[in-house]
Amino acid sequence: MAAGITGLGVIAGLTLRTADHPGMLPPGTPDPELDLGLRLVCAAAVLITATLAYLTFARRQDEPLAMACLPGLVVTGVVLRHLVVTLPGVTRLQPAARVVPGAGAWVLLVSGIAMTATGLAAAFAVRRAA
């Protein structure tokens, strides 16, 4: 259930804006939005997590869901890279643009952290059961 909710959060985050820049950026400035390649990586992580959740229910074991922490770390890493590296770089080029993280970036970050926590909780449950 938690894996499904976090997967929906990632999908929602991918459809929302990941950068808010009310000012006009100068020509040649890279678009501060999360690029298509990184969005596809996050979408692939959701697909992997959905597959692991399905295997968890099909096998009635928590081991596959424990691996959901890895795609969660990927999503979290992608978004943190986007927040820490991309956005401050754009504001240094054009401070008047006032580029700030959009709602999609925050939804993706929370979903990635929740996906990681879900996987880790399942891993600890498996370890306690063994």
mmCIF file of N, CA and C in Angstrom:
data_model
loop_
_atom_site.group_PDB
_atom_site.id
_atom_site.type_symbol
_atom_site.label_atom_id
_atom_site.label_comp_id
_atom_site.label_asym_id
_atom_site.label_seq_id
_atom_site.Cartn_x
_atom_site.Cartn_y
_atom_site.Cartn_z
ATOM 1 N N MET A 1 0.823 -1.194 0.000
ATOM 2 C CA MET A 1 0.000 0.000 0.000
ATOM 3 C C MET A 1 0.868 1.259 0.000
ATOM 4 N N ALA A 2 1.865 1.274 0.892
ATOM 5 C CA ALA A 2 2.749 2.449 0.964
ATOM 6 C C ALA A 2 3.538 2.612 -0.329
ATOM 7 N N ALA A 3 3.960 1.488 -0.933
ATOM 8 C CA ALA A 3 4.699 1.569 -2.191
ATOM 9 C C ALA A 3 3.823 2.152 -3.290
ATOM 10 N N GLY A 4 2.544 1.786 -3.297
ATOM 11 C CA GLY A 4 1.621 2.325 -4.292
ATOM 12 C C GLY A 4 1.389 3.810 -4.115
ATOM 13 N N ILE A 5 1.246 4.231 -2.868
ATOM 14 C CA ILE A 5 1.028 5.659 -2.592
ATOM 15 C C ILE A 5 2.248 6.475 -2.987
ATOM 16 N N THR A 6 3.445 5.977 -2.653
ATOM 17 C CA THR A 6 4.651 6.726 -3.020
ATOM 18 C C THR A 6 4.844 6.724 -4.529
ATOM 19 N N GLY A 7 4.466 5.626 -5.183
ATOM 20 C CA GLY A 7 4.541 5.594 -6.646
ATOM 21 C C GLY A 7 3.627 6.633 -7.270
ATOM 22 N N LEU A 8 2.416 6.760 -6.735
ATOM 23 C CA LEU A 8 1.510 7.801 -7.221
ATOM 24 C C LEU A 8 2.075 9.191 -6.945
ATOM 25 N N GLY A 9 2.759 9.346 -5.807
ATOM 26 C CA GLY A 9 3.393 10.631 -5.501
ATOM 27 C C GLY A 9 4.466 10.980 -6.511
ATOM 28 N N VAL A 10 5.269 9.991 -6.901
ATOM 29 C CA VAL A 10 6.307 10.248 -7.907
ATOM 30 C C VAL A 10 5.665 10.615 -9.236
ATOM 31 N N ILE A 11 4.623 9.894 -9.630
ATOM 32 C CA ILE A 11 3.951 10.203 -10.897
ATOM 33 C C ILE A 11 3.360 11.612 -10.847
ATOM 34 N N ALA A 12 2.742 11.967 -9.714
ATOM 35 C CA ALA A 12 2.202 13.323 -9.577
ATOM 36 C C ALA A 12 3.325 14.351 -9.644
ATOM 37 N N GLY A 13 4.450 14.066 -8.980
ATOM 38 C CA GLY A 13 5.579 14.991 -9.010
ATOM 39 C C GLY A 13 6.150 15.171 -10.401
ATOM 40 N N LEU A 14 6.112 14.109 -11.204
ATOM 41 C CA LEU A 14 6.639 14.203 -12.570
ATOM 42 C C LEU A 14 5.745 15.046 -13.470
ATOM 43 N N THR A 15 4.470 15.165 -13.121
ATOM 44 C CA THR A 15 3.570 15.960 -13.956
ATOM 45 C C THR A 15 3.525 17.428 -13.520
ATOM 46 N N LEU A 16 3.988 17.712 -12.306
ATOM 47 C CA LEU A 16 4.006 19.095 -11.821
ATOM 48 C C LEU A 16 5.304 19.791 -12.221
ATOM 49 N N ARG A 17 5.294 21.105 -12.145
ATOM 50 C CA ARG A 17 6.512 21.870 -12.433
ATOM 51 C C ARG A 17 7.538 21.613 -11.330
ATOM 52 N N THR A 18 8.797 21.428 -11.725
ATOM 53 C CA THR A 18 9.847 21.207 -10.736
ATOM 54 C C THR A 18 10.665 22.469 -10.489
ATOM 55 N N ALA A 19 10.398 23.519 -11.231
ATOM 56 C CA ALA A 19 11.084 24.794 -11.016
ATOM 57 C C ALA A 19 10.106 25.926 -11.295
ATOM 58 N N ASP A 20 10.176 26.938 -10.476
ATOM 59 C CA ASP A 20 9.314 28.102 -10.640
ATOM 60 C C ASP A 20 10.211 29.299 -10.900
ATOM 61 N N HIS A 21 10.087 29.869 -12.088
ATOM 62 C CA HIS A 21 10.938 31.007 -12.445
ATOM 63 C C HIS A 21 10.080 32.069 -13.124
ATOM 64 N N PRO A 22 9.594 33.038 -12.320
ATOM 65 C CA PRO A 22 8.703 34.054 -12.876
ATOM 66 C C PRO A 22 9.396 35.021 -13.830
ATOM 67 N N GLY A 23 10.704 35.244 -13.667
ATOM 68 C CA GLY A 23 11.408 36.166 -14.552
ATOM 69 C C GLY A 23 11.823 35.483 -15.846
ATOM 70 N N MET A 24 12.178 36.267 -16.830
ATOM 71 C CA MET A 24 12.655 35.702 -18.092
ATOM 72 C C MET A 24 14.130 35.347 -17.957
ATOM 73 N N LEU A 25 14.488 34.152 -18.376
ATOM 74 C CA LEU A 25 15.882 33.739 -18.354
ATOM 75 C C LEU A 25 16.570 34.251 -19.621
ATOM 76 N N PRO A 26 17.841 34.627 -19.515
ATOM 77 C CA PRO A 26 18.541 35.122 -20.706
ATOM 78 C C PRO A 26 18.716 34.002 -21.725
ATOM 79 N N PRO A 27 18.856 34.355 -23.012
ATOM 80 C CA PRO A 27 19.043 33.331 -24.047
ATOM 81 C C PRO A 27 20.270 32.469 -23.752
ATOM 82 N N GLY A 28 20.140 31.186 -23.981
ATOM 83 C CA GLY A 28 21.244 30.264 -23.745
ATOM 84 C C GLY A 28 21.283 29.680 -22.353
ATOM 85 N N THR A 29 20.436 30.182 -21.444
ATOM 86 C CA THR A 29 20.393 29.635 -20.088
ATOM 87 C C THR A 29 19.637 28.312 -20.120
ATOM 88 N N PRO A 30 20.199 27.265 -19.521
ATOM 89 C CA PRO A 30 19.473 25.989 -19.534
ATOM 90 C C PRO A 30 18.146 26.088 -18.790
ATOM 91 N N ASP A 31 17.185 25.329 -19.275
ATOM 92 C CA ASP A 31 15.867 25.307 -18.634
ATOM 93 C C ASP A 31 16.021 24.721 -17.234
ATOM 94 N N PRO A 32 15.549 25.418 -16.196
ATOM 95 C CA PRO A 32 15.726 24.910 -14.835
ATOM 96 C C PRO A 32 14.818 23.735 -14.481
ATOM 97 N N GLU A 33 13.861 23.389 -15.348
ATOM 98 C CA GLU A 33 12.995 22.242 -15.077
ATOM 99 C C GLU A 33 13.817 20.957 -15.086
ATOM 100 N N LEU A 34 13.347 19.954 -14.353
ATOM 101 C CA LEU A 34 13.959 18.636 -14.363
ATOM 102 C C LEU A 34 13.882 18.106 -15.789
ATOM 103 N N ASP A 35 15.029 17.715 -16.362
ATOM 104 C CA ASP A 35 15.020 17.335 -17.774
ATOM 105 C C ASP A 35 14.384 15.969 -18.003
ATOM 106 N N LEU A 36 14.096 15.694 -19.270
ATOM 107 C CA LEU A 36 13.345 14.493 -19.638
ATOM 108 C C LEU A 36 14.062 13.215 -19.220
ATOM 109 N N GLY A 37 15.385 13.172 -19.375
ATOM 110 C CA GLY A 37 16.131 11.967 -19.008
ATOM 111 C C GLY A 37 15.971 11.624 -17.533
ATOM 112 N N LEU A 38 16.065 12.635 -16.669
ATOM 113 C CA LEU A 38 15.912 12.389 -15.234
ATOM 114 C C LEU A 38 14.466 12.050 -14.870
ATOM 115 N N ARG A 39 13.516 12.619 -15.584
ATOM 116 C CA ARG A 39 12.115 12.252 -15.365
ATOM 117 C C ARG A 39 11.885 10.791 -15.739
ATOM 118 N N LEU A 40 12.521 10.339 -16.822
ATOM 119 C CA LEU A 40 12.387 8.935 -17.227
ATOM 120 C C LEU A 40 13.028 8.004 -16.203
ATOM 121 N N VAL A 41 14.150 8.424 -15.612
ATOM 122 C CA VAL A 41 14.779 7.621 -14.556
ATOM 123 C C VAL A 41 13.827 7.469 -13.374
ATOM 124 N N CYS A 42 13.187 8.562 -12.978
ATOM 125 C CA CYS A 42 12.225 8.503 -11.865
ATOM 126 C C CYS A 42 11.029 7.618 -12.230
ATOM 127 N N ALA A 43 10.558 7.724 -13.476
ATOM 128 C CA ALA A 43 9.439 6.886 -13.906
ATOM 129 C C ALA A 43 9.836 5.411 -13.898
ATOM 130 N N ALA A 44 11.060 5.104 -14.323
ATOM 131 C CA ALA A 44 11.539 3.717 -14.285
ATOM 132 C C ALA A 44 11.617 3.211 -12.849
ATOM 133 N N ALA A 45 12.023 4.082 -11.919
ATOM 134 C CA ALA A 45 12.080 3.691 -10.508
ATOM 135 C C ALA A 45 10.690 3.348 -9.986
ATOM 136 N N VAL A 46 9.679 4.099 -10.428
ATOM 137 C CA VAL A 46 8.309 3.796 -10.019
ATOM 138 C C VAL A 46 7.886 2.445 -10.585
ATOM 139 N N LEU A 47 8.235 2.166 -11.840
ATOM 140 C CA LEU A 47 7.896 0.880 -12.451
ATOM 141 C C LEU A 47 8.558 -0.276 -11.692
ATOM 142 N N ILE A 48 9.813 -0.090 -11.324
ATOM 143 C CA ILE A 48 10.523 -1.122 -10.557
ATOM 144 C C ILE A 48 9.854 -1.335 -9.201
ATOM 145 N N THR A 49 9.503 -0.246 -8.533
ATOM 146 C CA THR A 49 8.853 -0.354 -7.228
ATOM 147 C C THR A 49 7.492 -1.036 -7.349
ATOM 148 N N ALA A 50 6.736 -0.708 -8.392
ATOM 149 C CA ALA A 50 5.441 -1.353 -8.603
ATOM 150 C C ALA A 50 5.623 -2.853 -8.834
ATOM 151 N N THR A 51 6.646 -3.225 -9.589
ATOM 152 C CA THR A 51 6.929 -4.641 -9.828
ATOM 153 C C THR A 51 7.297 -5.344 -8.533
ATOM 154 N N LEU A 52 8.129 -4.702 -7.725
ATOM 155 C CA LEU A 52 8.520 -5.290 -6.440
ATOM 156 C C LEU A 52 7.315 -5.425 -5.502
ATOM 157 N N ALA A 53 6.442 -4.434 -5.510
ATOM 158 C CA ALA A 53 5.238 -4.515 -4.668
ATOM 159 C C ALA A 53 4.344 -5.660 -5.138
ATOM 160 N N TYR A 54 4.208 -5.821 -6.462
ATOM 161 C CA TYR A 54 3.413 -6.933 -6.994
ATOM 162 C C TYR A 54 4.009 -8.278 -6.575
ATOM 163 N N LEU A 55 5.337 -8.394 -6.697
ATOM 164 C CA LEU A 55 5.985 -9.643 -6.294
ATOM 165 C C LEU A 55 5.810 -9.916 -4.802
ATOM 166 N N THR A 56 5.795 -8.852 -4.021
ATOM 167 C CA THR A 56 5.586 -8.997 -2.581
ATOM 168 C C THR A 56 4.223 -9.634 -2.302
ATOM 169 N N PHE A 57 3.194 -9.134 -2.993
ATOM 170 C CA PHE A 57 1.856 -9.675 -2.773
ATOM 171 C C PHE A 57 1.699 -11.058 -3.401
ATOM 172 N N ALA A 58 2.319 -11.288 -4.553
ATOM 173 C CA ALA A 58 2.195 -12.582 -5.223
ATOM 174 C C ALA A 58 2.883 -13.690 -4.423
ATOM 175 N N ARG A 59 4.044 -13.386 -3.846
ATOM 176 C CA ARG A 59 4.789 -14.392 -3.085
ATOM 177 C C ARG A 59 4.432 -14.411 -1.608
ATOM 178 N N ARG A 60 3.713 -13.390 -1.163
ATOM 179 C CA ARG A 60 3.357 -13.230 0.257
ATOM 180 C C ARG A 60 4.604 -13.197 1.147
ATOM 181 N N GLN A 61 5.634 -12.519 0.641
ATOM 182 C CA GLN A 61 6.881 -12.331 1.383
ATOM 183 C C GLN A 61 7.305 -10.875 1.248
ATOM 184 N N ASP A 62 8.033 -10.391 2.250
ATOM 185 C CA ASP A 62 8.452 -8.986 2.236
ATOM 186 C C ASP A 62 9.787 -8.742 1.537
ATOM 187 N N GLU A 63 10.478 -9.792 1.133
ATOM 188 C CA GLU A 63 11.811 -9.595 0.552
ATOM 189 C C GLU A 63 11.806 -8.706 -0.689
ATOM 190 N N PRO A 64 10.875 -8.918 -1.664
ATOM 191 C CA PRO A 64 10.918 -8.023 -2.831
ATOM 192 C C PRO A 64 10.667 -6.563 -2.467
ATOM 193 N N LEU A 65 9.711 -6.322 -1.551
ATOM 194 C CA LEU A 65 9.411 -4.940 -1.171
ATOM 195 C C LEU A 65 10.605 -4.287 -0.483
ATOM 196 N N ALA A 66 11.424 -5.078 0.185
ATOM 197 C CA ALA A 66 12.613 -4.521 0.836
ATOM 198 C C ALA A 66 13.536 -3.867 -0.178
ATOM 199 N N MET A 67 13.512 -4.357 -1.412
ATOM 200 C CA MET A 67 14.367 -3.772 -2.454
ATOM 201 C C MET A 67 13.825 -2.442 -2.964
ATOM 202 N N ALA A 68 12.619 -2.038 -2.548
ATOM 203 C CA ALA A 68 12.055 -0.760 -2.980
ATOM 204 C C ALA A 68 12.856 0.417 -2.460
ATOM 205 N N CYS A 69 13.711 0.184 -1.451
ATOM 206 C CA CYS A 69 14.530 1.286 -0.956
ATOM 207 C C CYS A 69 15.519 1.746 -2.023
ATOM 208 N N LEU A 70 15.937 0.852 -2.927
ATOM 209 C CA LEU A 70 16.905 1.240 -3.955
ATOM 210 C C LEU A 70 16.300 2.207 -4.981
ATOM 211 N N PRO A 71 15.118 1.902 -5.571
ATOM 212 C CA PRO A 71 14.513 2.920 -6.441
ATOM 213 C C PRO A 71 14.177 4.200 -5.689
ATOM 214 N N GLY A 72 13.798 4.071 -4.411
ATOM 215 C CA GLY A 72 13.527 5.270 -3.622
ATOM 216 C C GLY A 72 14.757 6.142 -3.475
ATOM 217 N N LEU A 73 15.908 5.504 -3.278
ATOM 218 C CA LEU A 73 17.166 6.260 -3.205
ATOM 219 C C LEU A 73 17.487 6.925 -4.537
ATOM 220 N N VAL A 74 17.167 6.242 -5.649
ATOM 221 C CA VAL A 74 17.402 6.833 -6.970
ATOM 222 C C VAL A 74 16.567 8.090 -7.142
ATOM 223 N N VAL A 75 15.265 8.006 -6.828
ATOM 224 C CA VAL A 75 14.389 9.178 -6.956
ATOM 225 C C VAL A 75 14.870 10.305 -6.046
ATOM 226 N N THR A 76 15.195 9.966 -4.801
ATOM 227 C CA THR A 76 15.674 10.982 -3.861
ATOM 228 C C THR A 76 16.956 11.622 -4.365
ATOM 229 N N GLY A 77 17.875 10.801 -4.876
ATOM 230 C CA GLY A 77 19.132 11.336 -5.391
ATOM 231 C C GLY A 77 18.940 12.244 -6.589
ATOM 232 N N VAL A 78 18.058 11.848 -7.508
ATOM 233 C CA VAL A 78 17.797 12.669 -8.697
ATOM 234 C C VAL A 78 17.251 14.028 -8.283
ATOM 235 N N VAL A 79 16.299 14.026 -7.363
ATOM 236 C CA VAL A 79 15.679 15.291 -6.961
ATOM 237 C C VAL A 79 16.654 16.144 -6.152
ATOM 238 N N LEU A 80 17.426 15.520 -5.271
ATOM 239 C CA LEU A 80 18.411 16.301 -4.513
ATOM 240 C C LEU A 80 19.442 16.926 -5.446
ATOM 241 N N ARG A 81 19.854 16.177 -6.467
ATOM 242 C CA ARG A 81 20.783 16.747 -7.450
ATOM 243 C C ARG A 81 20.121 17.933 -8.139
ATOM 244 N N HIS A 82 18.860 17.784 -8.479
ATOM 245 C CA HIS A 82 18.129 18.870 -9.128
ATOM 246 C C HIS A 82 18.029 20.090 -8.214
ATOM 247 N N LEU A 83 17.759 19.872 -6.938
ATOM 248 C CA LEU A 83 17.604 20.985 -6.002
ATOM 249 C C LEU A 83 18.931 21.658 -5.679
ATOM 250 N N VAL A 84 19.975 20.855 -5.467
ATOM 251 C CA VAL A 84 21.232 21.398 -4.964
ATOM 252 C C VAL A 84 22.125 21.934 -6.076
ATOM 253 N N VAL A 85 22.132 21.275 -7.223
ATOM 254 C CA VAL A 85 23.072 21.656 -8.276
ATOM 255 C C VAL A 85 22.433 22.560 -9.315
ATOM 256 N N THR A 86 21.310 22.174 -9.839
ATOM 257 C CA THR A 86 20.736 22.878 -10.980
ATOM 258 C C THR A 86 20.194 24.252 -10.621
ATOM 259 N N LEU A 87 19.353 24.321 -9.610
ATOM 260 C CA LEU A 87 18.676 25.583 -9.347
ATOM 261 C C LEU A 87 19.606 26.697 -8.870
ATOM 262 N N PRO A 88 20.530 26.450 -7.927
ATOM 263 C CA PRO A 88 21.437 27.539 -7.568
ATOM 264 C C PRO A 88 22.314 27.980 -8.740
ATOM 265 N N GLY A 89 22.651 27.054 -9.637
ATOM 266 C CA GLY A 89 23.453 27.421 -10.806
ATOM 267 C C GLY A 89 22.715 28.396 -11.708
ATOM 268 N N VAL A 90 21.419 28.196 -11.875
ATOM 269 C CA VAL A 90 20.638 29.092 -12.717
ATOM 270 C C VAL A 90 20.510 30.456 -12.046
ATOM 271 N N THR A 91 20.306 30.499 -10.738
ATOM 272 C CA THR A 91 20.141 31.791 -10.071
ATOM 273 C C THR A 91 21.444 32.582 -10.074
ATOM 274 N N ARG A 92 22.599 31.889 -10.125
ATOM 275 C CA ARG A 92 23.861 32.627 -10.233
ATOM 276 C C ARG A 92 23.972 33.303 -11.585
ATOM 277 N N LEU A 93 23.441 32.652 -12.628
ATOM 278 C CA LEU A 93 23.498 33.246 -13.964
ATOM 279 C C LEU A 93 22.545 34.422 -14.094
ATOM 280 N N GLN A 94 21.370 34.309 -13.503
ATOM 281 C CA GLN A 94 20.360 35.346 -13.630
ATOM 282 C C GLN A 94 19.594 35.469 -12.332
ATOM 283 N N PRO A 95 20.133 36.218 -11.358
ATOM 284 C CA PRO A 95 19.439 36.329 -10.066
ATOM 285 C C PRO A 95 18.037 36.917 -10.189
ATOM 286 N N ALA A 96 17.801 37.754 -11.193
ATOM 287 C CA ALA A 96 16.488 38.371 -11.322
ATOM 288 C C ALA A 96 15.407 37.355 -11.651
ATOM 289 N N ALA A 97 15.803 36.179 -12.135
ATOM 290 C CA ALA A 97 14.812 35.167 -12.492
ATOM 291 C C ALA A 97 14.170 34.565 -11.244
ATOM 292 N N ARG A 98 14.859 34.626 -10.110
ATOM 293 C CA ARG A 98 14.351 34.087 -8.851
ATOM 294 C C ARG A 98 13.855 32.655 -9.013
ATOM 295 N N VAL A 99 14.735 31.800 -9.503
ATOM 296 C CA VAL A 99 14.371 30.407 -9.702
ATOM 297 C C VAL A 99 14.286 29.721 -8.344
ATOM 298 N N VAL A 100 13.169 29.095 -8.070
ATOM 299 C CA VAL A 100 12.965 28.347 -6.826
ATOM 300 C C VAL A 100 12.383 26.986 -7.183
ATOM 301 N N PRO A 101 12.565 26.012 -6.305
ATOM 302 C CA PRO A 101 11.988 24.696 -6.580
ATOM 303 C C PRO A 101 10.468 24.774 -6.694
ATOM 304 N N GLY A 102 9.935 24.057 -7.671
ATOM 305 C CA GLY A 102 8.489 24.003 -7.852
ATOM 306 C C GLY A 102 7.874 22.907 -7.000
ATOM 307 N N ALA A 103 6.555 22.829 -7.024
ATOM 308 C CA ALA A 103 5.829 21.841 -6.226
ATOM 309 C C ALA A 103 6.225 20.419 -6.604
ATOM 310 N N GLY A 104 6.468 20.186 -7.892
ATOM 311 C CA GLY A 104 6.833 18.840 -8.332
ATOM 312 C C GLY A 104 8.105 18.336 -7.694
ATOM 313 N N ALA A 105 9.087 19.226 -7.507
ATOM 314 C CA ALA A 105 10.353 18.826 -6.886
ATOM 315 C C ALA A 105 10.128 18.369 -5.452
ATOM 316 N N TRP A 106 9.281 19.090 -4.727
ATOM 317 C CA TRP A 106 9.029 18.726 -3.323
ATOM 318 C C TRP A 106 8.232 17.434 -3.229
ATOM 319 N N VAL A 107 7.244 17.253 -4.117
ATOM 320 C CA VAL A 107 6.457 16.012 -4.114
ATOM 321 C C VAL A 107 7.355 14.821 -4.445
ATOM 322 N N LEU A 108 8.241 14.996 -5.427
ATOM 323 C CA LEU A 108 9.175 13.925 -5.785
ATOM 324 C C LEU A 108 10.103 13.596 -4.627
ATOM 325 N N LEU A 109 10.601 14.621 -3.949
ATOM 326 C CA LEU A 109 11.525 14.387 -2.841
ATOM 327 C C LEU A 109 10.836 13.625 -1.706
ATOM 328 N N VAL A 110 9.650 14.062 -1.324
ATOM 329 C CA VAL A 110 8.928 13.381 -0.249
ATOM 330 C C VAL A 110 8.593 11.947 -0.649
ATOM 331 N N SER A 111 8.186 11.748 -1.908
ATOM 332 C CA SER A 111 7.847 10.395 -2.371
ATOM 333 C C SER A 111 9.064 9.491 -2.396
ATOM 334 N N GLY A 112 10.208 10.027 -2.835
ATOM 335 C CA GLY A 112 11.434 9.228 -2.843
ATOM 336 C C GLY A 112 11.868 8.822 -1.448
ATOM 337 N N ILE A 113 11.760 9.746 -0.508
ATOM 338 C CA ILE A 113 12.124 9.433 0.875
ATOM 339 C C ILE A 113 11.146 8.408 1.457
ATOM 340 N N ALA A 114 9.846 8.559 1.162
ATOM 341 C CA ALA A 114 8.854 7.602 1.663
ATOM 342 C C ALA A 114 9.075 6.217 1.054
ATOM 343 N N MET A 115 9.432 6.168 -0.231
ATOM 344 C CA MET A 115 9.704 4.886 -0.891
ATOM 345 C C MET A 115 10.910 4.210 -0.248
ATOM 346 N N THR A 116 11.930 4.995 0.039
ATOM 347 C CA THR A 116 13.120 4.458 0.703
ATOM 348 C C THR A 116 12.767 3.932 2.090
ATOM 349 N N ALA A 117 11.991 4.703 2.844
ATOM 350 C CA ALA A 117 11.597 4.281 4.189
ATOM 351 C C ALA A 117 10.751 3.011 4.153
ATOM 352 N N THR A 118 9.871 2.901 3.154
ATOM 353 C CA THR A 118 9.042 1.698 3.014
ATOM 354 C C THR A 118 9.918 0.477 2.780
ATOM 355 N N GLY A 119 10.889 0.608 1.884
ATOM 356 C CA GLY A 119 11.790 -0.504 1.608
ATOM 357 C C GLY A 119 12.617 -0.895 2.816
ATOM 358 N N LEU A 120 13.107 0.109 3.536
ATOM 359 C CA LEU A 120 13.903 -0.185 4.724
ATOM 360 C C LEU A 120 13.054 -0.832 5.816
ATOM 361 N N ALA A 121 11.813 -0.370 5.970
ATOM 362 C CA ALA A 121 10.923 -0.980 6.966
ATOM 363 C C ALA A 121 10.650 -2.440 6.624
ATOM 364 N N ALA A 122 10.447 -2.728 5.334
ATOM 365 C CA ALA A 122 10.229 -4.115 4.920
ATOM 366 C C ALA A 122 11.481 -4.951 5.153
ATOM 367 N N ALA A 123 12.644 -4.346 4.901
ATOM 368 C CA ALA A 123 13.901 -5.081 5.119
ATOM 369 C C ALA A 123 14.076 -5.421 6.595
ATOM 370 N N PHE A 124 13.762 -4.482 7.473
ATOM 371 C CA PHE A 124 13.879 -4.764 8.911
ATOM 372 C C PHE A 124 12.857 -5.803 9.355
ATOM 373 N N ALA A 125 11.662 -5.775 8.732
ATOM 374 C CA ALA A 125 10.645 -6.782 9.075
ATOM 375 C C ALA A 125 11.109 -8.174 8.657
ATOM 376 N N VAL A 126 11.727 -8.261 7.500
ATOM 377 C CA VAL A 126 12.251 -9.553 7.034
ATOM 378 C C VAL A 126 13.361 -10.039 7.962
ATOM 379 N N ARG A 127 14.214 -9.104 8.348
ATOM 380 C CA ARG A 127 15.327 -9.487 9.225
ATOM 381 C C ARG A 127 14.832 -9.964 10.594
ATOM 382 N N ARG A 128 13.802 -9.274 11.131
ATOM 383 C CA ARG A 128 13.260 -9.695 12.432
ATOM 384 C C ARG A 128 12.583 -11.065 12.337
ATOM 385 N N ALA A 129 11.939 -11.338 11.189
ATOM 386 C CA ALA A 129 11.234 -12.601 11.030
ATOM 387 C C ALA A 129 12.195 -13.781 10.872
ATOM 388 N N ALA A 130 13.406 -13.482 10.419
ATOM 389 C CA ALA A 130 14.372 -14.571 10.178
ATOM 390 C C ALA A 130 15.019 -15.077 11.437
#
